[in-house]
PDB file of C-alpha atoms in Angstrom:
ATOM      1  CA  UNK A  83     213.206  10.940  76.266  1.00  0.00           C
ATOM      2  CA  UNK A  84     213.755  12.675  72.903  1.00  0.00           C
ATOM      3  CA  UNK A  85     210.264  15.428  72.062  1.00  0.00           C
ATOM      4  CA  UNK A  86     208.909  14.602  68.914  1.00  0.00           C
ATOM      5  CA  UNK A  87     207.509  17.554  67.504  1.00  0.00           C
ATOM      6  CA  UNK A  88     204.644  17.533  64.388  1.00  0.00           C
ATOM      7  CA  UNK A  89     203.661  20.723  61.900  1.00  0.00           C
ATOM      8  CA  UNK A  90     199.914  19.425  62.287  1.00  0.00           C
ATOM      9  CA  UNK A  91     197.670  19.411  65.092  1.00  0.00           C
ATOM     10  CA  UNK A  92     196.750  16.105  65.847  1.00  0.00           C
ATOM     11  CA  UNK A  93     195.470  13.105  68.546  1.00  0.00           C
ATOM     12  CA  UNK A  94     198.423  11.489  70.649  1.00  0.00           C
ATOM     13  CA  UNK A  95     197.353   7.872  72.012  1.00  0.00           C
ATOM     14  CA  UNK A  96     199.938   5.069  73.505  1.00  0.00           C
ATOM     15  CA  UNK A  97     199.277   1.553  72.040  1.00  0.00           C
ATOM     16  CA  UNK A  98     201.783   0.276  74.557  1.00  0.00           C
ATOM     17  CA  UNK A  99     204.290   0.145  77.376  1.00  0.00           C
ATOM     18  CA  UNK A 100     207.518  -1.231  77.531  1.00  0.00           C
ATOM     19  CA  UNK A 101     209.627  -1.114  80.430  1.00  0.00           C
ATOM     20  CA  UNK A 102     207.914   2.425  80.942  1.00  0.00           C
ATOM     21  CA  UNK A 103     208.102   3.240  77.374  1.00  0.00           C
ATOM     22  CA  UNK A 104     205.249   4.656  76.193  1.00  0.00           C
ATOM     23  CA  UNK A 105     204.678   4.073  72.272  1.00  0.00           C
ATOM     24  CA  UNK A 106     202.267   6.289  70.732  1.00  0.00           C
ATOM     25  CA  UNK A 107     200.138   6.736  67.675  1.00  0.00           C
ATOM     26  CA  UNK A 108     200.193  10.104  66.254  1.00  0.00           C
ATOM     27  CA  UNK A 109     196.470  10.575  64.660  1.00  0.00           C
ATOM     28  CA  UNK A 110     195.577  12.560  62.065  1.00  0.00           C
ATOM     29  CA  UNK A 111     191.511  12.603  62.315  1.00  0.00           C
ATOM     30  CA  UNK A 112     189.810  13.921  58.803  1.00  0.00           C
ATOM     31  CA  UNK A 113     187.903  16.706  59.113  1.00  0.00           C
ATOM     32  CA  UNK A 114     184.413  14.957  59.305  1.00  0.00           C
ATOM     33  CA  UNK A 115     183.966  12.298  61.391  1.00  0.00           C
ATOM     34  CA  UNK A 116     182.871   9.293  60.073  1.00  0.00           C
ATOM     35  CA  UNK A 117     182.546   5.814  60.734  1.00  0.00           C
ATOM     36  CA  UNK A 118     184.215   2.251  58.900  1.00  0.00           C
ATOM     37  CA  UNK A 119     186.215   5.025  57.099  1.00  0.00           C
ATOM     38  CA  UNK A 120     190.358   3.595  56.254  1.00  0.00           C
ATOM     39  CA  UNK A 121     193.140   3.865  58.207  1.00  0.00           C
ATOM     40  CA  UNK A 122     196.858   3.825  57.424  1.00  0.00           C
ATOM     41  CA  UNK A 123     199.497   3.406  59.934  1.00  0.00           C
ATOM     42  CA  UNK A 124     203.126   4.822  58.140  1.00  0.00           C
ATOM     43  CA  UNK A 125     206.313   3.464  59.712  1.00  0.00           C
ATOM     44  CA  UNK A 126     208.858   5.939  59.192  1.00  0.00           C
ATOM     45  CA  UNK A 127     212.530   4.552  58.132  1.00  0.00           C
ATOM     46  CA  UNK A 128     216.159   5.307  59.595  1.00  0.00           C
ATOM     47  CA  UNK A 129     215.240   3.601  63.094  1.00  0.00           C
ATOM     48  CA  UNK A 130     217.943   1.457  63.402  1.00  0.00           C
ATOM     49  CA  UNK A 131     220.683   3.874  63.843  1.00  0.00           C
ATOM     50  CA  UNK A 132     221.437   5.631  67.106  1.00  0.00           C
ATOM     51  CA  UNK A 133     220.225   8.706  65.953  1.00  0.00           C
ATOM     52  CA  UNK A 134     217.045   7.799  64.200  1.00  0.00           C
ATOM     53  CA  UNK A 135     214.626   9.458  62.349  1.00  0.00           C
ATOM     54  CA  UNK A 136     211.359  10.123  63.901  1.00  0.00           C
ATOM     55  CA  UNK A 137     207.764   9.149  62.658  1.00  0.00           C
ATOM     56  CA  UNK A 138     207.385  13.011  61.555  1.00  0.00           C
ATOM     57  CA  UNK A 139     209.089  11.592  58.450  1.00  0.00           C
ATOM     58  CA  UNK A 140     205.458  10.621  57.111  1.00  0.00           C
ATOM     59  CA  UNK A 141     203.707  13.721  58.605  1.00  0.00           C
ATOM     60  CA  UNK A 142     203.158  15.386  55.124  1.00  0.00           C
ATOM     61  CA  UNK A 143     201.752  12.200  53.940  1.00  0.00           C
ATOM     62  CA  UNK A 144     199.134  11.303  57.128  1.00  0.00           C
ATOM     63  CA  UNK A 145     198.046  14.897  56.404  1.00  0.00           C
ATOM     64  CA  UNK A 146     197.269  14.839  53.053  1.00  0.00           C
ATOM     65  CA  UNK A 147     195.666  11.074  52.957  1.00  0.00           C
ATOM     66  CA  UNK A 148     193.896  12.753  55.832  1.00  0.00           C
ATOM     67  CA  UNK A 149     191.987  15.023  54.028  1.00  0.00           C
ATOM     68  CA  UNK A 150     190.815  12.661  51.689  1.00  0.00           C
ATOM     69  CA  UNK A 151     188.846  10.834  54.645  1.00  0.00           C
ATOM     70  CA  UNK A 152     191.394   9.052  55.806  1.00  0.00           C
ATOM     71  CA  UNK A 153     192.131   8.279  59.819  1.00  0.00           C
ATOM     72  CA  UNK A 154     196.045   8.317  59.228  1.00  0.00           C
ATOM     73  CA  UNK A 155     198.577   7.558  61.841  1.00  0.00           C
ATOM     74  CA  UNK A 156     202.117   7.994  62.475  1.00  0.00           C
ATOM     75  CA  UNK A 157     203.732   4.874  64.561  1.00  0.00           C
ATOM     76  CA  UNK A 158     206.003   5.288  67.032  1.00  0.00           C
ATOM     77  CA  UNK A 159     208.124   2.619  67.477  1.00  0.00           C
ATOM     78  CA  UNK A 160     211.025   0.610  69.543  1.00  0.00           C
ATOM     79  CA  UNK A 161     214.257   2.189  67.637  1.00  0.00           C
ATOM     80  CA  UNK A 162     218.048   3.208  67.418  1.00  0.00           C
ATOM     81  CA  UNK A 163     217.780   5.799  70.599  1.00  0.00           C
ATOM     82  CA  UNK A 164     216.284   2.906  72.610  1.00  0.00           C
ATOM     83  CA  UNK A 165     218.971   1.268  74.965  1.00  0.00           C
ATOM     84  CA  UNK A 166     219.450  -2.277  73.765  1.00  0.00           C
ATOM     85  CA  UNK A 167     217.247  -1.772  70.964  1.00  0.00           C
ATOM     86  CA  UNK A 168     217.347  -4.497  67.941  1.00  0.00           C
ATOM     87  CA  UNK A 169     215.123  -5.073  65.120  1.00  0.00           C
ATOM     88  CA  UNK A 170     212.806  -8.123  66.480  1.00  0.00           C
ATOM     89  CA  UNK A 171     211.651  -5.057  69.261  1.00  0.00           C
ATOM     90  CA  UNK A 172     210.328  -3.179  66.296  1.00  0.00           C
ATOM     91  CA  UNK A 173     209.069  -6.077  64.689  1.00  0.00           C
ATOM     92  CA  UNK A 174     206.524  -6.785  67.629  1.00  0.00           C
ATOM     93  CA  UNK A 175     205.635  -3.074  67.759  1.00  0.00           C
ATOM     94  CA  UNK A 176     204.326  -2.962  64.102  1.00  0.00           C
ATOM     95  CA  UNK A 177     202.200  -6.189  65.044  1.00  0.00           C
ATOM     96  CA  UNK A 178     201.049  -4.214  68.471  1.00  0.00           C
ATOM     97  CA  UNK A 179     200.444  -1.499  66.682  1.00  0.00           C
ATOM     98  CA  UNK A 180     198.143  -2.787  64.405  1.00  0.00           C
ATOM     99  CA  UNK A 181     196.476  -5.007  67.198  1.00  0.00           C
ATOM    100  CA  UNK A 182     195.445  -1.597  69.052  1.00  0.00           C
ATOM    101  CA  UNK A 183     194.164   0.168  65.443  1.00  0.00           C
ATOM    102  CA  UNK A 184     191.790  -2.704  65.187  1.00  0.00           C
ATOM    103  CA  UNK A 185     190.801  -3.374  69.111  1.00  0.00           C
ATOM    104  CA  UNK A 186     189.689   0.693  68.817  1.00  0.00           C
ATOM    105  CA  UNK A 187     188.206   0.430  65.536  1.00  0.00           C
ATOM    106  CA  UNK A 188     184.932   1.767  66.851  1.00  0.00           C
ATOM    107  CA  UNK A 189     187.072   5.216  68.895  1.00  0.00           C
ATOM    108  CA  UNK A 190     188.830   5.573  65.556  1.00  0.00           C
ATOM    109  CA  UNK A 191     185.524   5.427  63.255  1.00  0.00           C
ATOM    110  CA  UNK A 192     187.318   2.720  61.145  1.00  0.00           C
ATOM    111  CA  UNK A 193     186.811  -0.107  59.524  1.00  0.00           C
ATOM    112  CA  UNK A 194     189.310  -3.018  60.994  1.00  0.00           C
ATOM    113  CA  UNK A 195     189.224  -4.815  57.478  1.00  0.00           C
ATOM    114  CA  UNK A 196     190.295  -1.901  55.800  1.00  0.00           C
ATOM    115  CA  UNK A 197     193.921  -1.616  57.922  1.00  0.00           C
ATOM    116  CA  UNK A 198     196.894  -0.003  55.750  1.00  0.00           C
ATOM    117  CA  UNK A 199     200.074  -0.509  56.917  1.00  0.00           C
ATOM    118  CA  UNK A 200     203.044   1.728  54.819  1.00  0.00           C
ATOM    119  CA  UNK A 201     206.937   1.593  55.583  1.00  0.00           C
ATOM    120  CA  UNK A 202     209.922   2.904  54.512  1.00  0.00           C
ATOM    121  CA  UNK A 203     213.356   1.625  54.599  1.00  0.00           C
ATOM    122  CA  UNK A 204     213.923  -0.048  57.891  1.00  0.00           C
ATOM    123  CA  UNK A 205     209.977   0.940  58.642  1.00  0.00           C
ATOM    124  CA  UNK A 206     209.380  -1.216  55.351  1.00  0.00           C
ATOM    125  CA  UNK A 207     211.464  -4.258  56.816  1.00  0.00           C
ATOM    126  CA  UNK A 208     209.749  -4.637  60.322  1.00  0.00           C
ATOM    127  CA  UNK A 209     206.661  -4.250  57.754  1.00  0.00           C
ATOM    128  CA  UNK A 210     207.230  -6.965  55.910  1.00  0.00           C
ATOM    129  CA  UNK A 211     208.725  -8.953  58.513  1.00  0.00           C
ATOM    130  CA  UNK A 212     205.546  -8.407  60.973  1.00  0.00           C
ATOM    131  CA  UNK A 213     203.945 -10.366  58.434  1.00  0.00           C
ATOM    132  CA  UNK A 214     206.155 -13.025  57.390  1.00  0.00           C
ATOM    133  CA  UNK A 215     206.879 -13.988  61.096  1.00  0.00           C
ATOM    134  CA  UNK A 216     204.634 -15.112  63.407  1.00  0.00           C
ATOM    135  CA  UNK A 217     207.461 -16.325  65.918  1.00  0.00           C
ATOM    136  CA  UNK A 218     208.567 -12.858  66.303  1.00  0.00           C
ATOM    137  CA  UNK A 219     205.882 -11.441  69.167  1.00  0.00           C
ATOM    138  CA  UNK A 220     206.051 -10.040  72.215  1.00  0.00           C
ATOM    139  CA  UNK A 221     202.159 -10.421  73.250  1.00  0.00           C
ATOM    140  CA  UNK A 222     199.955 -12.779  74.192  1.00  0.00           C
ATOM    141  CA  UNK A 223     196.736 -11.698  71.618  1.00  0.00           C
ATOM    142  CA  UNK A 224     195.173 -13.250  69.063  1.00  0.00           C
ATOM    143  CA  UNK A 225     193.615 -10.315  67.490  1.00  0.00           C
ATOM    144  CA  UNK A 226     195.163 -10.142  63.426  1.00  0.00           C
ATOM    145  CA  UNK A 227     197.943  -7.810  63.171  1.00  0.00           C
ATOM    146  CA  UNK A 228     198.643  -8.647  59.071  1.00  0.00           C
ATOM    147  CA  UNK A 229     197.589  -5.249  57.266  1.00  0.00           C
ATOM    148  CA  UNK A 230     194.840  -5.536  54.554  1.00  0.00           C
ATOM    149  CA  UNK A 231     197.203  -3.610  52.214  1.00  0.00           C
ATOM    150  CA  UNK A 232     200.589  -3.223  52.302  1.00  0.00           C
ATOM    151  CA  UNK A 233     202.756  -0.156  50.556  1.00  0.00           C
ATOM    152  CA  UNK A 234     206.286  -0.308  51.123  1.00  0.00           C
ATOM    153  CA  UNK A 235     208.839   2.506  49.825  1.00  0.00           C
ATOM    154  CA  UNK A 236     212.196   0.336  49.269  1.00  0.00           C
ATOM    155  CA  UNK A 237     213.283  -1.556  52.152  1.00  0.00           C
ATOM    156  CA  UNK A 238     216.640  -4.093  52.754  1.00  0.00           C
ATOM    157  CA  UNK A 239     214.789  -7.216  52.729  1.00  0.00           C
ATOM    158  CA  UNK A 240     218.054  -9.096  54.038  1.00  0.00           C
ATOM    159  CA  UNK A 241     218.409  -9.333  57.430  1.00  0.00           C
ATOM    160  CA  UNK A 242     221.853 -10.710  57.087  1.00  0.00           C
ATOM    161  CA  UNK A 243     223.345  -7.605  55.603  1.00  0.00           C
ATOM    162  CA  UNK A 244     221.347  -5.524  58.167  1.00  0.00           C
ATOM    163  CA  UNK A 245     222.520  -7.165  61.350  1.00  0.00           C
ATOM    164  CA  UNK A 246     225.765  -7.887  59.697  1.00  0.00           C
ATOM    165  CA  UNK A 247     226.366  -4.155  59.356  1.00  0.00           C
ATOM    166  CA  UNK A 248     224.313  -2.485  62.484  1.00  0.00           C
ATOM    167  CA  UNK A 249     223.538  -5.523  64.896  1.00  0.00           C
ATOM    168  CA  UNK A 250     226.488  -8.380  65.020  1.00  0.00           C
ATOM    169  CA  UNK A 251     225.159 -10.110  68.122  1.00  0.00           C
ATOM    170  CA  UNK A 252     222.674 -11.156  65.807  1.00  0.00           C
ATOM    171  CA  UNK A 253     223.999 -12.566  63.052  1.00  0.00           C
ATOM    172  CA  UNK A 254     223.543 -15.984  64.341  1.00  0.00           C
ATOM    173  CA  UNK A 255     219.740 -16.024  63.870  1.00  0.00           C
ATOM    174  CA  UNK A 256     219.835 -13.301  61.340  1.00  0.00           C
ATOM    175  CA  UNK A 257     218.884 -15.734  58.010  1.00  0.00           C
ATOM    176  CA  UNK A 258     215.428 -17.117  59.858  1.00  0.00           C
ATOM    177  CA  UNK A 259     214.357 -13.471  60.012  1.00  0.00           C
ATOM    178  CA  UNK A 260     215.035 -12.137  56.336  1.00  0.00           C
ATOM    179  CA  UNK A 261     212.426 -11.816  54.096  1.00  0.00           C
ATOM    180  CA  UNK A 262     214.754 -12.773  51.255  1.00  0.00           C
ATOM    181  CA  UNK A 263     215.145 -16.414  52.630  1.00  0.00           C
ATOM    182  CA  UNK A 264     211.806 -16.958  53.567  1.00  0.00           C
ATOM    183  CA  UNK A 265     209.821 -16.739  50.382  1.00  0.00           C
ATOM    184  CA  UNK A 266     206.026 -17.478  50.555  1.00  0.00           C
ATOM    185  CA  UNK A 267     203.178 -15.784  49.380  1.00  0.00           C
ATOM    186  CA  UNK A 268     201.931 -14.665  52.823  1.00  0.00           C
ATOM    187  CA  UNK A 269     201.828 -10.876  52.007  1.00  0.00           C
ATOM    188  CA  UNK A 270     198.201  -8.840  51.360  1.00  0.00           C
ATOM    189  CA  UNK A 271     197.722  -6.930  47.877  1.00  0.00           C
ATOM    190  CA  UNK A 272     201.143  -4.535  47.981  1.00  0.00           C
ATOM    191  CA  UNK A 273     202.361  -1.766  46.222  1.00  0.00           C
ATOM    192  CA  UNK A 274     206.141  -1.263  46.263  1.00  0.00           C
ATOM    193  CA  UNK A 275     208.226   1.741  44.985  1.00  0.00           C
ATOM    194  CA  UNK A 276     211.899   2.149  44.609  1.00  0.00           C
ATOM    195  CA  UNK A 277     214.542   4.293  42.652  1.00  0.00           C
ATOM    196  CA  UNK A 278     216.446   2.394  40.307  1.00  0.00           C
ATOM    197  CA  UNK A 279     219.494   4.369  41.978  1.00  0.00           C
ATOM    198  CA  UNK A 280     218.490   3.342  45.256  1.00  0.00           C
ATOM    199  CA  UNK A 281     221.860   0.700  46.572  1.00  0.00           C
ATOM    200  CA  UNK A 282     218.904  -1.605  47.528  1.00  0.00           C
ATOM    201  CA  UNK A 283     217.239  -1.858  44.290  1.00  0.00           C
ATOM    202  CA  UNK A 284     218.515  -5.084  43.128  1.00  0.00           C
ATOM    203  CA  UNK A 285     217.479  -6.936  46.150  1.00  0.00           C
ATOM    204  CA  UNK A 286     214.015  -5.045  46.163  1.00  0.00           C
ATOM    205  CA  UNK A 287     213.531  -6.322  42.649  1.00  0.00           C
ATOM    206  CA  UNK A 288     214.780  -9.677  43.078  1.00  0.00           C
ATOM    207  CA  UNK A 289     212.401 -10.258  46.180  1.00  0.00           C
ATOM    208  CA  UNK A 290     209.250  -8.803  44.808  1.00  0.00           C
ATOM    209  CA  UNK A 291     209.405 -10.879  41.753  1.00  0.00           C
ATOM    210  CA  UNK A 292     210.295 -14.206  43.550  1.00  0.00           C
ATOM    211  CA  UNK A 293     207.533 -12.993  45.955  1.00  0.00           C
ATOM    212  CA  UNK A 294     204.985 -12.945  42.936  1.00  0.00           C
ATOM    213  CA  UNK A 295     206.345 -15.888  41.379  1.00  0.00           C
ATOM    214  CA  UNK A 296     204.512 -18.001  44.541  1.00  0.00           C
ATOM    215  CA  UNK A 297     201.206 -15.936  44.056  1.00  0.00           C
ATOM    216  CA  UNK A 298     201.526 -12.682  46.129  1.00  0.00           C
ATOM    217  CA  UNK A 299     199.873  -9.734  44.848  1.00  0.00           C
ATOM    218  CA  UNK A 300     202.805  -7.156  44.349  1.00  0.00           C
ATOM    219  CA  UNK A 301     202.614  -3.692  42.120  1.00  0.00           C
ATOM    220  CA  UNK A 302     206.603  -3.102  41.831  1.00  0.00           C
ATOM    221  CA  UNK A 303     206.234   0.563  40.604  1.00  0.00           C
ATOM    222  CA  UNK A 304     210.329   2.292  40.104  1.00  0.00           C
ATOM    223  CA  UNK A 305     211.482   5.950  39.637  1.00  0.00           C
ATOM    224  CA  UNK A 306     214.489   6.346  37.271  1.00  0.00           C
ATOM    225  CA  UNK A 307     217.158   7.419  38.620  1.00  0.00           C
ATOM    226  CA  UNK A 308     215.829   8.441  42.163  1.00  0.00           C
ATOM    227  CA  UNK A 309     217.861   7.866  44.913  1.00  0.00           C
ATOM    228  CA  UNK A 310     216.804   6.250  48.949  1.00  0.00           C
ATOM    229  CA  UNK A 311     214.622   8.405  50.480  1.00  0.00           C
ATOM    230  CA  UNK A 312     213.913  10.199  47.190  1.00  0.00           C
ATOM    231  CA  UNK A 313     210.621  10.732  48.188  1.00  0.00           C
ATOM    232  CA  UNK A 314     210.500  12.089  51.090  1.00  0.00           C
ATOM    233  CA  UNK A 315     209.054  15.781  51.804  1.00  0.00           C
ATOM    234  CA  UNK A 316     211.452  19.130  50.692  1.00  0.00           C
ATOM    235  CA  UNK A 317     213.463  16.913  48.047  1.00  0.00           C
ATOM    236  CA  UNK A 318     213.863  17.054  44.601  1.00  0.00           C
ATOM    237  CA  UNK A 319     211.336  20.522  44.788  1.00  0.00           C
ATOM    238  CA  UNK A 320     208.795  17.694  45.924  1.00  0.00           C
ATOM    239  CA  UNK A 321     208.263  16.299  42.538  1.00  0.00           C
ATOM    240  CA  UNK A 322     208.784  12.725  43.827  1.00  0.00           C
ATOM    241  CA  UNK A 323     206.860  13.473  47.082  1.00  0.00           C
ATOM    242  CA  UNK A 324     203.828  14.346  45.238  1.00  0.00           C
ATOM    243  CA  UNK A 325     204.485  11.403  43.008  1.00  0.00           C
ATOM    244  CA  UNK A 326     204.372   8.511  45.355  1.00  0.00           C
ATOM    245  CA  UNK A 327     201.039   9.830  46.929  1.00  0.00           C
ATOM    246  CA  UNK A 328     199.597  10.198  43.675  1.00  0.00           C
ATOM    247  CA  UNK A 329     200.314   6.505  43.282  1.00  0.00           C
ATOM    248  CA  UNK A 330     199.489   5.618  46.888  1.00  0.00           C
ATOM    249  CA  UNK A 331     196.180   7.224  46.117  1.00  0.00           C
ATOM    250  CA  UNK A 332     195.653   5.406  42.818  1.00  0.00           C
ATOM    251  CA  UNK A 333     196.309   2.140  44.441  1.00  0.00           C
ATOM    252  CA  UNK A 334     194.133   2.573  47.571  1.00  0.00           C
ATOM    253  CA  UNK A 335     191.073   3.977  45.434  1.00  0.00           C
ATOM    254  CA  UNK A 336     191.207   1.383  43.094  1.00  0.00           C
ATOM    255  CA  UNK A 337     191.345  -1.163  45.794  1.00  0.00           C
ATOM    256  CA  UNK A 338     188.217   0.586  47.118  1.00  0.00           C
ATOM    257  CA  UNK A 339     189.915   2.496  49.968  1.00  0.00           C
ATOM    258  CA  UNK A 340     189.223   6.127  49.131  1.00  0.00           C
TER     259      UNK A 340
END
């Protein structure tokens, strides 16, 4: 079991166990407590290889949405250092994790109608793909696990590349879970970012705009030039990091979530 250390002091809770597997939500509290305040669960990216990237990835981000009154949460999920890991595991976690935000509501002091769900990169894909497919679950529970805002920081939306590249024993059934293939306007109000550099910024344009072509709600918002990953904390001096939460904090206050 790898240690997964934060910079921040903050509330450790497990949302669920899988063959003795204890997932956790790393919770960033603001500094008065509140009640029906926002929360935002960040999905960090890089999880699909077998030395992932942690959900520390979005720690400077929980933090700083937390001080703006905030309950912000780091997911831990089903990943690349898990034996026999693939993609549909984290798929289910994003829906559990959700599930256990708003079965807790009351604990957390939030509002379950005012769930935020943000992902990166592969975090962005099981995003997505929480939403677009209901088939994919591992629980029996009816409580709603489809985010009332969705942010997404560039993500591979097909699944046929992915598990052509990283997971061949499922290539078979990898078309009926990619986003790309399966356009519908089942997605809450989103905003997207992407660098125009980024290798995956054709097929994030091309699946936004189909996406809003059948009615869903998308903000694509690019950065010239900018690279994957190109905002994440300590690159570029920060300038992009500071950036995207400028935007994320635009969005969610004009959608009445700050």
């Amino acid at each position: 079991m790898r240690a997964i250390e934060f910079d921040y002091p903050l509330i450790q809770k497990t949302y669920k166990v899988v063959n003795r597997r204890n997932l956790s939500l790393y919770i960033f509290n603001p500094e008065d407590y509140g009640a029906n305040r926002s929360v935002i669960l960040f999905f960090n990216g890089g999880s699909f290889k077998k030395g992932p990237l942690t959900p520390t990835q979005f720690q400077h981000q929980a933090k700083y949405f937390s001080t703006l009154g905030l309950v912000t949460i780091c997911v831990d999920y089903r990943n690349g250092h898990d034996e026999k890991f693939t993609p549909v595991q984290a798929i289910c976690d994003v829906k559990s994790a959700v599930r256990w935000v708003r079965e807790n509501s009351e604990e957390l002091g939030v509002d379950p109608s005012k769930v935020i769900v943000c992902g990166a990169s592969a975090g962005g894909y099981i995003a997505v793909s929480s939403i677009m497919f209901s088939e994919l679950d591992d629980e029996d529970n009816t409580t709603d696990h489809v985010p009332n805002i969705l942010i997404v920081y560039a993500a591979v939306m097909d699944a046929t590349d992915i598990m052509t590249r990283l997971f061949p024993e499922l290539v078979e059934i990898s078309e009926s879970m990619s986003p790309i293939h399966h356009i519908k306007p089942c997605l809450p109000p989103t905003l997207w970012m992407c660098g125009t550099a980024d290798d995956d910024y054709d097929q994030n344009k091309e699946f936004t705009d189909r996406m809003r072509e059948m009615g869903s709600d998308i903000q694509f918002t690019t950065y010239e030039g900018m690279e994957h990953g190109f905002f994440n904390y300590g690159r570029h001096d920060n300038i992009y990091f500071e950036r995207t939460i400028r935007e994320m904090e635009s969005y969610l206050r004009n959608a009445g979530y700050l």
